[in-house]
């Protein structure tokens, strides 16, 4: 069951992130990362008794959206403005920095315990509410 769930999560994340709308210049390696995980990571994690990796769908999609460049163009009627994707900055540095900061946060756990819980809850509430704008599901819900 976990194998199927991991496979579906990985492939759905890749399909969502690598949509043609994003105008990537480099072609996606759809099953390369799944192969690397299956041959290298999963056996090692199994031997060490550690949990398996996952595709991190929300984080991956948010990262791609933040690197996407947009342009506002006039619509067909000339009155409305349409936001159009012009491309995406393709790089690996920000992923590396995000994961390094996640690693540093493990070392900073004693400091993070000093932060009151309601502040942490407020930060997550703000991040959740601010990510609603631009989400296709919520945009469609507001149409009705």
Short mmCIF file of N, CA, C and O in Angstrom, two decimals:
data_model
loop_
_atom_site.label_atom_id
_atom_site.label_comp_id
_atom_site.label_asym_id
_atom_site.label_seq_id
_atom_site.Cartn_x
_atom_site.Cartn_y
_atom_site.Cartn_z
N UNK A 1 0.80 -1.19 0.00
CA UNK A 1 0.00 0.00 0.00
C UNK A 1 0.85 1.26 0.00
O UNK A 1 0.54 2.24 -0.68
N UNK A 2 1.93 1.26 0.80
CA UNK A 2 2.78 2.44 0.88
C UNK A 2 3.51 2.68 -0.44
O UNK A 2 3.72 3.82 -0.84
N UNK A 3 3.84 1.60 -1.14
CA UNK A 3 4.51 1.73 -2.43
C UNK A 3 3.60 2.41 -3.44
O UNK A 3 4.02 3.33 -4.15
N UNK A 4 2.34 1.99 -3.49
CA UNK A 4 1.40 2.59 -4.43
C UNK A 4 1.15 4.04 -4.08
O UNK A 4 1.12 4.91 -4.96
N UNK A 5 0.99 4.32 -2.79
CA UNK A 5 0.77 5.70 -2.35
C UNK A 5 1.95 6.59 -2.70
O UNK A 5 1.78 7.70 -3.21
N UNK A 6 3.17 6.11 -2.48
CA UNK A 6 4.36 6.89 -2.83
C UNK A 6 4.48 7.11 -4.32
O UNK A 6 4.83 8.20 -4.78
N UNK A 7 4.17 6.07 -5.10
CA UNK A 7 4.24 6.18 -6.56
C UNK A 7 3.23 7.20 -7.07
O UNK A 7 3.55 8.07 -7.89
N UNK A 8 2.00 7.13 -6.59
CA UNK A 8 0.96 8.07 -7.03
C UNK A 8 1.28 9.50 -6.61
O UNK A 8 1.11 10.44 -7.38
N UNK A 9 1.76 9.65 -5.38
CA UNK A 9 2.11 10.99 -4.88
C UNK A 9 3.22 11.59 -5.73
O UNK A 9 3.15 12.76 -6.13
N UNK A 10 4.23 10.81 -6.02
CA UNK A 10 5.36 11.29 -6.81
C UNK A 10 4.92 11.68 -8.22
O UNK A 10 5.25 12.76 -8.71
N UNK A 11 4.15 10.82 -8.87
CA UNK A 11 3.75 11.09 -10.25
C UNK A 11 2.75 12.24 -10.34
O UNK A 11 2.83 13.06 -11.26
N UNK A 12 1.81 12.33 -9.40
CA UNK A 12 0.86 13.44 -9.42
C UNK A 12 1.58 14.77 -9.19
O UNK A 12 1.26 15.78 -9.83
N UNK A 13 2.54 14.77 -8.28
CA UNK A 13 3.31 16.00 -8.05
C UNK A 13 4.05 16.42 -9.30
O UNK A 13 4.05 17.60 -9.67
N UNK A 14 4.68 15.48 -9.97
CA UNK A 14 5.44 15.82 -11.18
C UNK A 14 4.53 16.31 -12.29
O UNK A 14 4.87 17.25 -13.01
N UNK A 15 3.37 15.71 -12.45
CA UNK A 15 2.44 16.15 -13.50
C UNK A 15 1.94 17.56 -13.21
O UNK A 15 1.86 18.40 -14.11
N UNK A 16 1.61 17.84 -11.94
CA UNK A 16 1.11 19.17 -11.58
C UNK A 16 2.20 20.22 -11.75
O UNK A 16 1.96 21.31 -12.29
N UNK A 17 3.39 19.93 -11.29
CA UNK A 17 4.48 20.91 -11.33
C UNK A 17 4.97 21.14 -12.75
O UNK A 17 5.28 22.26 -13.14
N UNK A 18 5.01 20.09 -13.59
CA UNK A 18 5.59 20.20 -14.93
C UNK A 18 4.54 20.44 -16.01
O UNK A 18 4.73 20.01 -17.15
N UNK A 19 3.46 21.14 -15.68
CA UNK A 19 2.44 21.44 -16.69
C UNK A 19 3.04 22.29 -17.81
O UNK A 19 3.96 23.07 -17.60
N UNK A 20 2.49 22.16 -19.00
CA UNK A 20 2.98 22.93 -20.15
C UNK A 20 2.73 24.42 -19.98
O UNK A 20 3.40 25.24 -20.58
N UNK A 21 1.76 24.79 -19.12
CA UNK A 21 1.46 26.21 -18.87
C UNK A 21 2.66 26.96 -18.29
O UNK A 21 2.74 28.17 -18.40
N UNK A 22 3.56 26.26 -17.63
CA UNK A 22 4.68 26.91 -16.95
C UNK A 22 5.81 27.31 -17.91
O UNK A 22 6.71 28.01 -17.53
N UNK A 23 5.76 26.79 -19.13
CA UNK A 23 6.74 27.13 -20.18
C UNK A 23 8.18 26.83 -19.76
O UNK A 23 9.08 27.64 -19.93
N UNK A 24 8.41 25.64 -19.21
CA UNK A 24 9.77 25.23 -18.85
C UNK A 24 10.61 25.06 -20.11
O UNK A 24 10.12 24.59 -21.14
N UNK A 25 11.88 25.40 -20.02
CA UNK A 25 12.79 25.19 -21.14
C UNK A 25 13.40 23.80 -21.09
O UNK A 25 13.62 23.16 -22.10
N UNK A 26 13.69 23.31 -19.89
CA UNK A 26 14.28 21.99 -19.73
C UNK A 26 13.16 20.96 -19.64
O UNK A 26 12.15 21.18 -19.00
N UNK A 27 13.38 19.83 -20.27
CA UNK A 27 12.35 18.79 -20.22
C UNK A 27 12.40 18.08 -18.87
O UNK A 27 13.46 17.93 -18.28
N UNK A 28 11.24 17.65 -18.37
CA UNK A 28 11.22 16.98 -17.07
C UNK A 28 11.71 15.55 -17.18
O UNK A 28 11.50 14.87 -18.18
N UNK A 29 12.40 15.07 -16.15
CA UNK A 29 12.80 13.68 -16.06
C UNK A 29 11.80 12.97 -15.17
O UNK A 29 12.04 12.82 -13.98
N UNK A 30 10.67 12.58 -15.76
CA UNK A 30 9.53 12.13 -14.95
C UNK A 30 9.85 11.01 -13.98
O UNK A 30 9.43 11.04 -12.84
N UNK A 31 10.60 10.01 -14.40
CA UNK A 31 10.79 8.88 -13.51
C UNK A 31 12.22 8.78 -12.99
O UNK A 31 12.55 7.81 -12.32
N UNK A 32 13.05 9.78 -13.29
CA UNK A 32 14.44 9.72 -12.82
C UNK A 32 14.51 9.81 -11.30
O UNK A 32 15.22 9.02 -10.67
N UNK A 33 13.78 10.74 -10.70
CA UNK A 33 13.84 10.87 -9.25
C UNK A 33 13.22 9.66 -8.55
O UNK A 33 13.68 9.22 -7.50
N UNK A 34 12.18 9.07 -9.14
CA UNK A 34 11.59 7.85 -8.58
C UNK A 34 12.58 6.70 -8.67
O UNK A 34 12.69 5.90 -7.74
N UNK A 35 13.34 6.63 -9.75
CA UNK A 35 14.38 5.61 -9.91
C UNK A 35 15.49 5.79 -8.88
O UNK A 35 15.91 4.83 -8.24
N UNK A 36 15.92 7.04 -8.69
CA UNK A 36 16.98 7.31 -7.71
C UNK A 36 16.52 6.94 -6.31
O UNK A 36 17.26 6.33 -5.53
N UNK A 37 15.28 7.29 -5.98
CA UNK A 37 14.75 6.93 -4.66
C UNK A 37 14.63 5.42 -4.50
O UNK A 37 14.98 4.87 -3.46
N UNK A 38 14.15 4.74 -5.54
CA UNK A 38 13.95 3.30 -5.46
C UNK A 38 15.23 2.50 -5.39
O UNK A 38 15.31 1.48 -4.71
N UNK A 39 16.26 2.95 -6.09
CA UNK A 39 17.52 2.21 -6.13
C UNK A 39 18.46 2.63 -5.00
O UNK A 39 19.12 1.79 -4.40
N UNK A 40 18.48 3.93 -4.69
CA UNK A 40 19.44 4.40 -3.70
C UNK A 40 18.88 4.72 -2.33
O UNK A 40 19.35 4.22 -1.32
N UNK A 41 17.82 5.54 -2.31
CA UNK A 41 17.33 6.06 -1.04
C UNK A 41 16.53 5.03 -0.24
O UNK A 41 16.77 4.83 0.95
N UNK A 42 15.55 4.37 -0.86
CA UNK A 42 14.66 3.49 -0.13
C UNK A 42 15.37 2.30 0.51
O UNK A 42 15.09 1.96 1.65
N UNK A 43 16.30 1.63 -0.21
CA UNK A 43 17.03 0.55 0.47
C UNK A 43 17.85 1.05 1.66
O UNK A 43 17.87 0.41 2.71
N UNK A 44 18.50 2.20 1.50
CA UNK A 44 19.30 2.75 2.60
C UNK A 44 18.41 3.13 3.79
O UNK A 44 18.72 2.83 4.94
N UNK A 45 17.27 3.78 3.50
CA UNK A 45 16.35 4.16 4.56
C UNK A 45 15.75 2.94 5.25
O UNK A 45 15.53 2.95 6.46
N UNK A 46 15.51 1.88 4.48
CA UNK A 46 14.99 0.65 5.07
C UNK A 46 15.99 0.01 6.01
O UNK A 46 15.64 -0.46 7.09
N UNK A 47 17.24 -0.02 5.61
CA UNK A 47 18.30 -0.61 6.44
C UNK A 47 18.46 0.19 7.74
O UNK A 47 18.62 -0.38 8.82
N UNK A 48 18.40 1.51 7.64
CA UNK A 48 18.58 2.37 8.81
C UNK A 48 17.30 2.53 9.64
O UNK A 48 17.32 3.11 10.71
N UNK A 49 16.17 2.04 9.11
CA UNK A 49 14.91 2.14 9.84
C UNK A 49 14.34 3.55 9.84
O UNK A 49 13.61 3.92 10.76
N UNK A 50 14.64 4.32 8.82
CA UNK A 50 14.16 5.69 8.72
C UNK A 50 12.93 5.76 7.82
O UNK A 50 12.73 4.88 6.98
N UNK A 51 12.11 6.80 7.95
CA UNK A 51 10.92 6.90 7.08
C UNK A 51 11.31 7.23 5.65
O UNK A 51 12.35 7.84 5.39
N UNK A 52 10.43 6.84 4.72
CA UNK A 52 10.67 7.10 3.30
C UNK A 52 10.44 8.56 2.96
O UNK A 52 9.70 9.27 3.64
N UNK A 53 11.04 8.98 1.88
CA UNK A 53 10.85 10.34 1.39
C UNK A 53 9.50 10.43 0.69
O UNK A 53 8.88 9.42 0.37
N UNK A 54 9.06 11.66 0.44
CA UNK A 54 7.81 11.87 -0.26
C UNK A 54 7.96 13.06 -1.19
O UNK A 54 8.94 13.79 -1.13
N UNK A 55 6.98 13.26 -2.03
CA UNK A 55 7.10 14.27 -3.08
C UNK A 55 6.87 15.70 -2.60
O UNK A 55 7.23 16.63 -3.29
N UNK A 56 6.26 15.90 -1.45
CA UNK A 56 5.99 17.24 -0.92
C UNK A 56 5.24 18.10 -1.93
O UNK A 56 5.72 19.13 -2.38
N UNK A 57 4.05 17.65 -2.29
CA UNK A 57 3.28 18.27 -3.37
C UNK A 57 3.04 19.76 -3.14
O UNK A 57 3.30 20.58 -4.02
N UNK A 58 2.55 20.12 -1.97
CA UNK A 58 2.21 21.53 -1.71
C UNK A 58 3.45 22.40 -1.75
O UNK A 58 3.45 23.47 -2.37
N UNK A 59 4.51 21.96 -1.11
CA UNK A 59 5.74 22.76 -1.09
C UNK A 59 6.34 22.88 -2.49
O UNK A 59 6.80 23.94 -2.90
N UNK A 60 6.31 21.80 -3.26
CA UNK A 60 6.86 21.84 -4.62
C UNK A 60 6.06 22.77 -5.51
O UNK A 60 6.62 23.56 -6.27
N UNK A 61 4.74 22.71 -5.40
CA UNK A 61 3.90 23.57 -6.22
C UNK A 61 4.05 25.03 -5.82
O UNK A 61 4.15 25.92 -6.68
N UNK A 62 4.12 25.30 -4.52
CA UNK A 62 4.31 26.68 -4.06
C UNK A 62 5.66 27.23 -4.52
O UNK A 62 5.77 28.40 -4.90
N UNK A 63 6.68 26.38 -4.54
CA UNK A 63 8.00 26.81 -4.98
C UNK A 63 7.99 27.16 -6.47
O UNK A 63 8.53 28.18 -6.89
N UNK A 64 7.36 26.32 -7.28
CA UNK A 64 7.29 26.59 -8.72
C UNK A 64 6.48 27.85 -8.99
O UNK A 64 6.85 28.67 -9.82
N UNK A 65 5.37 28.02 -8.27
CA UNK A 65 4.56 29.23 -8.46
C UNK A 65 5.32 30.49 -8.08
O UNK A 65 5.16 31.54 -8.70
N UNK A 66 6.17 30.40 -7.06
CA UNK A 66 6.94 31.58 -6.66
C UNK A 66 8.03 31.93 -7.68
O UNK A 66 8.45 33.08 -7.76
N UNK A 67 8.48 30.97 -8.47
CA UNK A 67 9.50 31.21 -9.47
C UNK A 67 8.93 31.50 -10.86
O UNK A 67 9.67 31.76 -11.80
N UNK A 68 7.60 31.45 -10.97
CA UNK A 68 6.95 31.71 -12.26
C UNK A 68 6.86 33.21 -12.49
O UNK A 68 6.53 33.98 -11.59
N UNK A 69 7.16 33.63 -13.70
CA UNK A 69 7.05 35.05 -14.06
C UNK A 69 5.77 35.27 -14.85
O UNK A 69 5.39 34.46 -15.68
N UNK A 70 5.12 36.39 -14.56
CA UNK A 70 3.82 36.71 -15.17
C UNK A 70 3.88 38.04 -15.88
O UNK A 70 4.72 38.88 -15.60
N UNK A 71 2.93 38.22 -16.79
CA UNK A 71 2.79 39.48 -17.52
C UNK A 71 1.29 39.77 -17.62
O UNK A 71 0.49 38.87 -17.87
N UNK A 72 0.91 41.01 -17.39
CA UNK A 72 -0.49 41.40 -17.51
C UNK A 72 -0.72 42.00 -18.89
O UNK A 72 -0.06 42.96 -19.27
N UNK A 73 -1.65 41.39 -19.62
CA UNK A 73 -1.95 41.85 -20.98
C UNK A 73 -3.43 42.19 -21.07
O UNK A 73 -4.25 41.63 -20.34
N UNK A 74 -3.80 43.11 -21.96
CA UNK A 74 -5.22 43.42 -22.11
C UNK A 74 -5.97 42.26 -22.74
O UNK A 74 -5.44 41.55 -23.59
N UNK A 75 -7.23 42.08 -22.30
CA UNK A 75 -8.06 41.01 -22.81
C UNK A 75 -8.58 41.32 -24.20
O UNK A 75 -8.26 42.35 -24.81
N UNK A 76 -9.43 40.43 -24.72
CA UNK A 76 -9.97 40.58 -26.07
C UNK A 76 -10.86 41.81 -26.20
O UNK A 76 -10.90 42.46 -27.24
N UNK A 77 -11.55 42.16 -25.10
CA UNK A 77 -12.44 43.32 -25.15
C UNK A 77 -11.70 44.64 -24.93
O UNK A 77 -12.25 45.71 -25.12
N UNK A 78 -10.44 44.55 -24.51
CA UNK A 78 -9.64 45.75 -24.30
C UNK A 78 -9.82 46.39 -22.94
O UNK A 78 -9.06 47.27 -22.55
N UNK A 79 -10.81 45.95 -22.18
CA UNK A 79 -11.07 46.54 -20.86
C UNK A 79 -10.50 45.70 -19.73
O UNK A 79 -9.98 46.24 -18.76
N UNK A 80 -10.61 44.41 -19.84
CA UNK A 80 -10.13 43.53 -18.78
C UNK A 80 -8.66 43.21 -19.00
O UNK A 80 -8.17 43.18 -20.13
N UNK A 81 -7.98 42.98 -17.89
CA UNK A 81 -6.57 42.61 -17.95
C UNK A 81 -6.44 41.13 -17.61
O UNK A 81 -7.07 40.64 -16.68
N UNK A 82 -5.62 40.43 -18.36
CA UNK A 82 -5.41 38.99 -18.17
C UNK A 82 -3.96 38.77 -17.76
O UNK A 82 -3.04 39.33 -18.37
N UNK A 83 -3.76 37.97 -16.72
CA UNK A 83 -2.42 37.61 -16.30
C UNK A 83 -1.97 36.39 -17.06
O UNK A 83 -2.64 35.35 -17.06
N UNK A 84 -0.82 36.49 -17.71
CA UNK A 84 -0.32 35.42 -18.58
C UNK A 84 1.05 34.98 -18.08
O UNK A 84 1.89 35.82 -17.71
N UNK A 85 1.32 33.69 -18.08
CA UNK A 85 2.63 33.17 -17.68
C UNK A 85 3.61 33.40 -18.81
O UNK A 85 3.35 33.06 -19.96
N UNK A 86 4.75 34.02 -18.47
CA UNK A 86 5.78 34.25 -19.48
C UNK A 86 6.96 33.30 -19.36
O UNK A 86 7.77 33.20 -20.26
N UNK A 87 7.04 32.60 -18.25
CA UNK A 87 8.13 31.65 -18.08
C UNK A 87 8.32 31.29 -16.62
O UNK A 87 7.54 31.67 -15.76
N UNK A 88 9.38 30.56 -16.35
CA UNK A 88 9.69 30.15 -15.00
C UNK A 88 11.21 30.13 -14.84
O UNK A 88 11.92 29.69 -15.74
N UNK A 89 11.68 30.65 -13.73
CA UNK A 89 13.11 30.65 -13.45
C UNK A 89 13.49 29.23 -13.03
O UNK A 89 13.06 28.75 -11.98
N UNK A 90 14.28 28.57 -13.86
CA UNK A 90 14.65 27.18 -13.58
C UNK A 90 16.02 27.15 -12.93
O UNK A 90 17.03 27.43 -13.57
N UNK A 91 16.05 26.83 -11.65
CA UNK A 91 17.31 26.75 -10.92
C UNK A 91 17.16 25.80 -9.75
O UNK A 91 16.05 25.39 -9.43
N UNK A 92 18.24 25.44 -9.13
CA UNK A 92 18.21 24.48 -8.03
C UNK A 92 18.66 25.09 -6.70
O UNK A 92 18.63 24.44 -5.69
N UNK A 93 19.07 26.34 -6.72
CA UNK A 93 19.65 26.95 -5.52
C UNK A 93 18.62 27.12 -4.42
O UNK A 93 18.89 26.82 -3.25
N UNK A 94 17.42 27.58 -4.76
CA UNK A 94 16.43 27.82 -3.72
C UNK A 94 15.99 26.53 -3.04
O UNK A 94 15.73 26.51 -1.84
N UNK A 95 15.90 25.42 -3.78
CA UNK A 95 15.59 24.13 -3.14
C UNK A 95 16.68 23.77 -2.14
O UNK A 95 16.38 23.30 -1.03
N UNK A 96 17.92 23.96 -2.50
CA UNK A 96 19.03 23.67 -1.60
C UNK A 96 18.96 24.53 -0.35
O UNK A 96 19.10 24.04 0.77
N UNK A 97 18.68 25.82 -0.52
CA UNK A 97 18.60 26.73 0.62
C UNK A 97 17.43 26.36 1.53
O UNK A 97 17.57 26.35 2.76
N UNK A 98 16.29 26.02 0.95
CA UNK A 98 15.13 25.61 1.76
C UNK A 98 15.46 24.39 2.60
O UNK A 98 15.17 24.34 3.80
N UNK A 99 16.11 23.39 2.01
CA UNK A 99 16.44 22.19 2.76
C UNK A 99 17.54 22.43 3.78
O UNK A 99 17.52 21.82 4.86
N UNK A 100 18.47 23.31 3.48
CA UNK A 100 19.48 23.66 4.49
C UNK A 100 18.84 24.37 5.68
O UNK A 100 19.19 24.11 6.84
N UNK A 101 17.89 25.26 5.42
CA UNK A 101 17.19 25.95 6.51
C UNK A 101 16.35 24.97 7.33
O UNK A 101 16.23 25.12 8.55
N UNK A 102 15.77 23.97 6.67
CA UNK A 102 15.03 22.95 7.42
C UNK A 102 15.98 22.17 8.33
O UNK A 102 15.63 21.86 9.48
N UNK A 103 17.17 21.89 7.84
CA UNK A 103 18.16 21.19 8.66
C UNK A 103 18.61 22.07 9.83
O UNK A 103 18.75 21.59 10.95
N UNK A 104 18.81 23.36 9.58
CA UNK A 104 19.21 24.28 10.64
C UNK A 104 18.11 24.40 11.70
O UNK A 104 18.38 24.53 12.90
N UNK A 105 16.85 24.33 11.26
CA UNK A 105 15.74 24.43 12.22
C UNK A 105 15.74 23.25 13.20
O UNK A 105 15.26 23.38 14.33
N UNK A 106 16.28 22.11 12.79
CA UNK A 106 16.40 20.99 13.72
C UNK A 106 17.37 21.33 14.84
O UNK A 106 17.14 20.99 16.00
N UNK A 107 18.46 22.00 14.50
CA UNK A 107 19.44 22.40 15.51
C UNK A 107 18.89 23.53 16.38
O UNK A 107 19.32 23.69 17.53
N UNK A 108 17.94 24.30 15.84
CA UNK A 108 17.39 25.43 16.57
C UNK A 108 16.15 25.05 17.38
O UNK A 108 15.44 25.94 17.87
N UNK A 109 15.87 23.77 17.54
CA UNK A 109 14.68 23.34 18.27
C UNK A 109 14.62 23.91 19.69
O UNK A 109 13.54 24.36 20.11
N UNK A 110 15.71 23.95 20.45
CA UNK A 110 15.61 24.56 21.79
C UNK A 110 15.19 26.04 21.74
O UNK A 110 14.45 26.49 22.60
N UNK A 111 15.64 26.76 20.74
CA UNK A 111 15.23 28.16 20.60
C UNK A 111 13.76 28.27 20.18
O UNK A 111 13.05 29.17 20.63
N UNK A 112 13.33 27.37 19.29
CA UNK A 112 11.95 27.42 18.81
C UNK A 112 10.95 27.09 19.91
O UNK A 112 9.80 27.51 19.85
N UNK A 113 11.38 26.34 20.93
CA UNK A 113 10.49 26.03 22.06
C UNK A 113 10.17 27.26 22.89
O UNK A 113 9.18 27.27 23.62
N UNK A 114 11.01 28.29 22.78
CA UNK A 114 10.77 29.52 23.54
C UNK A 114 9.69 30.39 22.90
O UNK A 114 9.15 31.29 23.54
N UNK A 115 9.38 30.15 21.63
CA UNK A 115 8.35 30.93 20.92
C UNK A 115 6.98 30.43 21.39
O UNK A 115 6.71 29.23 21.35
N UNK A 116 6.10 31.33 21.83
CA UNK A 116 4.77 30.90 22.29
C UNK A 116 3.99 30.21 21.17
O UNK A 116 4.10 30.57 19.99
N UNK A 117 3.19 29.22 21.55
CA UNK A 117 2.47 28.41 20.57
C UNK A 117 1.47 29.23 19.77
O UNK A 117 1.27 28.99 18.59
N UNK A 118 0.84 30.24 20.38
CA UNK A 118 -0.15 31.02 19.63
C UNK A 118 0.49 31.83 18.51
O UNK A 118 -0.14 32.12 17.51
N UNK A 119 1.77 32.17 18.66
CA UNK A 119 2.47 32.87 17.57
C UNK A 119 2.69 31.91 16.40
O UNK A 119 2.49 32.28 15.24
N UNK A 120 3.11 30.69 16.71
CA UNK A 120 3.30 29.69 15.66
C UNK A 120 1.98 29.42 14.94
O UNK A 120 1.93 29.35 13.70
N UNK A 121 0.89 29.27 15.71
CA UNK A 121 -0.43 29.02 15.10
C UNK A 121 -0.83 30.20 14.23
O UNK A 121 -1.35 30.03 13.13
N UNK A 122 -0.56 31.42 14.68
CA UNK A 122 -0.88 32.61 13.89
C UNK A 122 -0.10 32.67 12.59
O UNK A 122 -0.64 33.06 11.55
N UNK A 123 1.16 32.28 12.63
CA UNK A 123 1.99 32.27 11.42
C UNK A 123 1.42 31.27 10.41
O UNK A 123 1.25 31.58 9.23
N UNK A 124 1.08 30.07 10.87
CA UNK A 124 0.52 29.06 9.97
C UNK A 124 -0.85 29.48 9.45
O UNK A 124 -1.18 29.23 8.29
N UNK A 125 -1.65 30.13 10.29
CA UNK A 125 -2.95 30.61 9.84
C UNK A 125 -2.78 31.68 8.77
O UNK A 125 -3.48 31.67 7.75
N UNK A 126 -1.84 32.60 8.99
CA UNK A 126 -1.58 33.64 7.98
C UNK A 126 -1.09 33.03 6.67
O UNK A 126 -1.54 33.40 5.59
N UNK A 127 -0.15 32.08 6.76
CA UNK A 127 0.36 31.43 5.54
C UNK A 127 -0.75 30.69 4.81
O UNK A 127 -0.83 30.74 3.57
N UNK A 128 -1.62 30.01 5.54
CA UNK A 128 -2.71 29.28 4.91
C UNK A 128 -3.70 30.22 4.24
O UNK A 128 -4.13 29.98 3.10
N UNK A 129 -4.06 31.29 4.93
CA UNK A 129 -5.04 32.22 4.36
C UNK A 129 -4.46 32.99 3.17
O UNK A 129 -5.15 33.27 2.21
N UNK A 130 -3.18 33.33 3.25
CA UNK A 130 -2.57 34.07 2.14
C UNK A 130 -2.35 33.21 0.91
O UNK A 130 -2.24 33.71 -0.21
N UNK A 131 -2.29 31.89 1.09
CA UNK A 131 -2.09 31.01 -0.07
C UNK A 131 -3.40 30.68 -0.77
O UNK A 131 -3.38 30.06 -1.82
N UNK A 132 -4.53 31.09 -0.21
CA UNK A 132 -5.82 30.82 -0.85
C UNK A 132 -5.95 31.60 -2.15
O UNK A 132 -6.43 31.08 -3.15
N UNK A 133 -5.49 32.87 -2.13
CA UNK A 133 -5.58 33.68 -3.35
C UNK A 133 -4.66 33.08 -4.42
O UNK A 133 -3.50 32.83 -4.18
N UNK A 134 -5.21 32.83 -5.57
CA UNK A 134 -4.43 32.24 -6.66
C UNK A 134 -4.57 30.73 -6.73
O UNK A 134 -4.11 30.12 -7.69
N UNK A 135 -5.21 30.12 -5.72
CA UNK A 135 -5.45 28.69 -5.75
C UNK A 135 -6.64 28.43 -6.65
O UNK A 135 -7.71 29.01 -6.46
N UNK A 136 -6.50 27.57 -7.64
CA UNK A 136 -7.54 27.35 -8.64
C UNK A 136 -8.84 26.86 -8.02
O UNK A 136 -9.93 27.28 -8.44
N UNK A 137 -8.76 26.01 -7.01
CA UNK A 137 -9.98 25.50 -6.41
C UNK A 137 -10.78 26.63 -5.75
O UNK A 137 -11.99 26.73 -5.94
N UNK A 138 -10.11 27.49 -4.99
CA UNK A 138 -10.82 28.58 -4.33
C UNK A 138 -11.26 29.64 -5.32
O UNK A 138 -12.32 30.24 -5.14
N UNK A 139 -10.48 29.87 -6.37
CA UNK A 139 -10.91 30.81 -7.41
C UNK A 139 -12.22 30.35 -8.04
O UNK A 139 -13.11 31.16 -8.31
N UNK A 140 -12.34 29.05 -8.28
CA UNK A 140 -13.57 28.52 -8.87
C UNK A 140 -14.73 28.56 -7.89
O UNK A 140 -15.87 28.74 -8.27
N UNK A 141 -14.44 28.38 -6.59
CA UNK A 141 -15.50 28.43 -5.59
C UNK A 141 -16.10 29.83 -5.51
O UNK A 141 -17.31 29.98 -5.31
N UNK A 142 -15.29 30.86 -5.66
CA UNK A 142 -15.78 32.24 -5.55
C UNK A 142 -16.61 32.65 -6.77
O UNK A 142 -17.29 33.65 -6.74
N UNK A 143 -16.54 31.86 -7.85
CA UNK A 143 -17.33 32.19 -9.04
C UNK A 143 -18.83 32.00 -8.81
O UNK A 143 -19.64 32.63 -9.46
N UNK A 144 -19.20 31.11 -7.88
CA UNK A 144 -20.63 30.83 -7.66
C UNK A 144 -21.22 31.76 -6.66
O UNK A 144 -21.01 32.17 -5.73
#
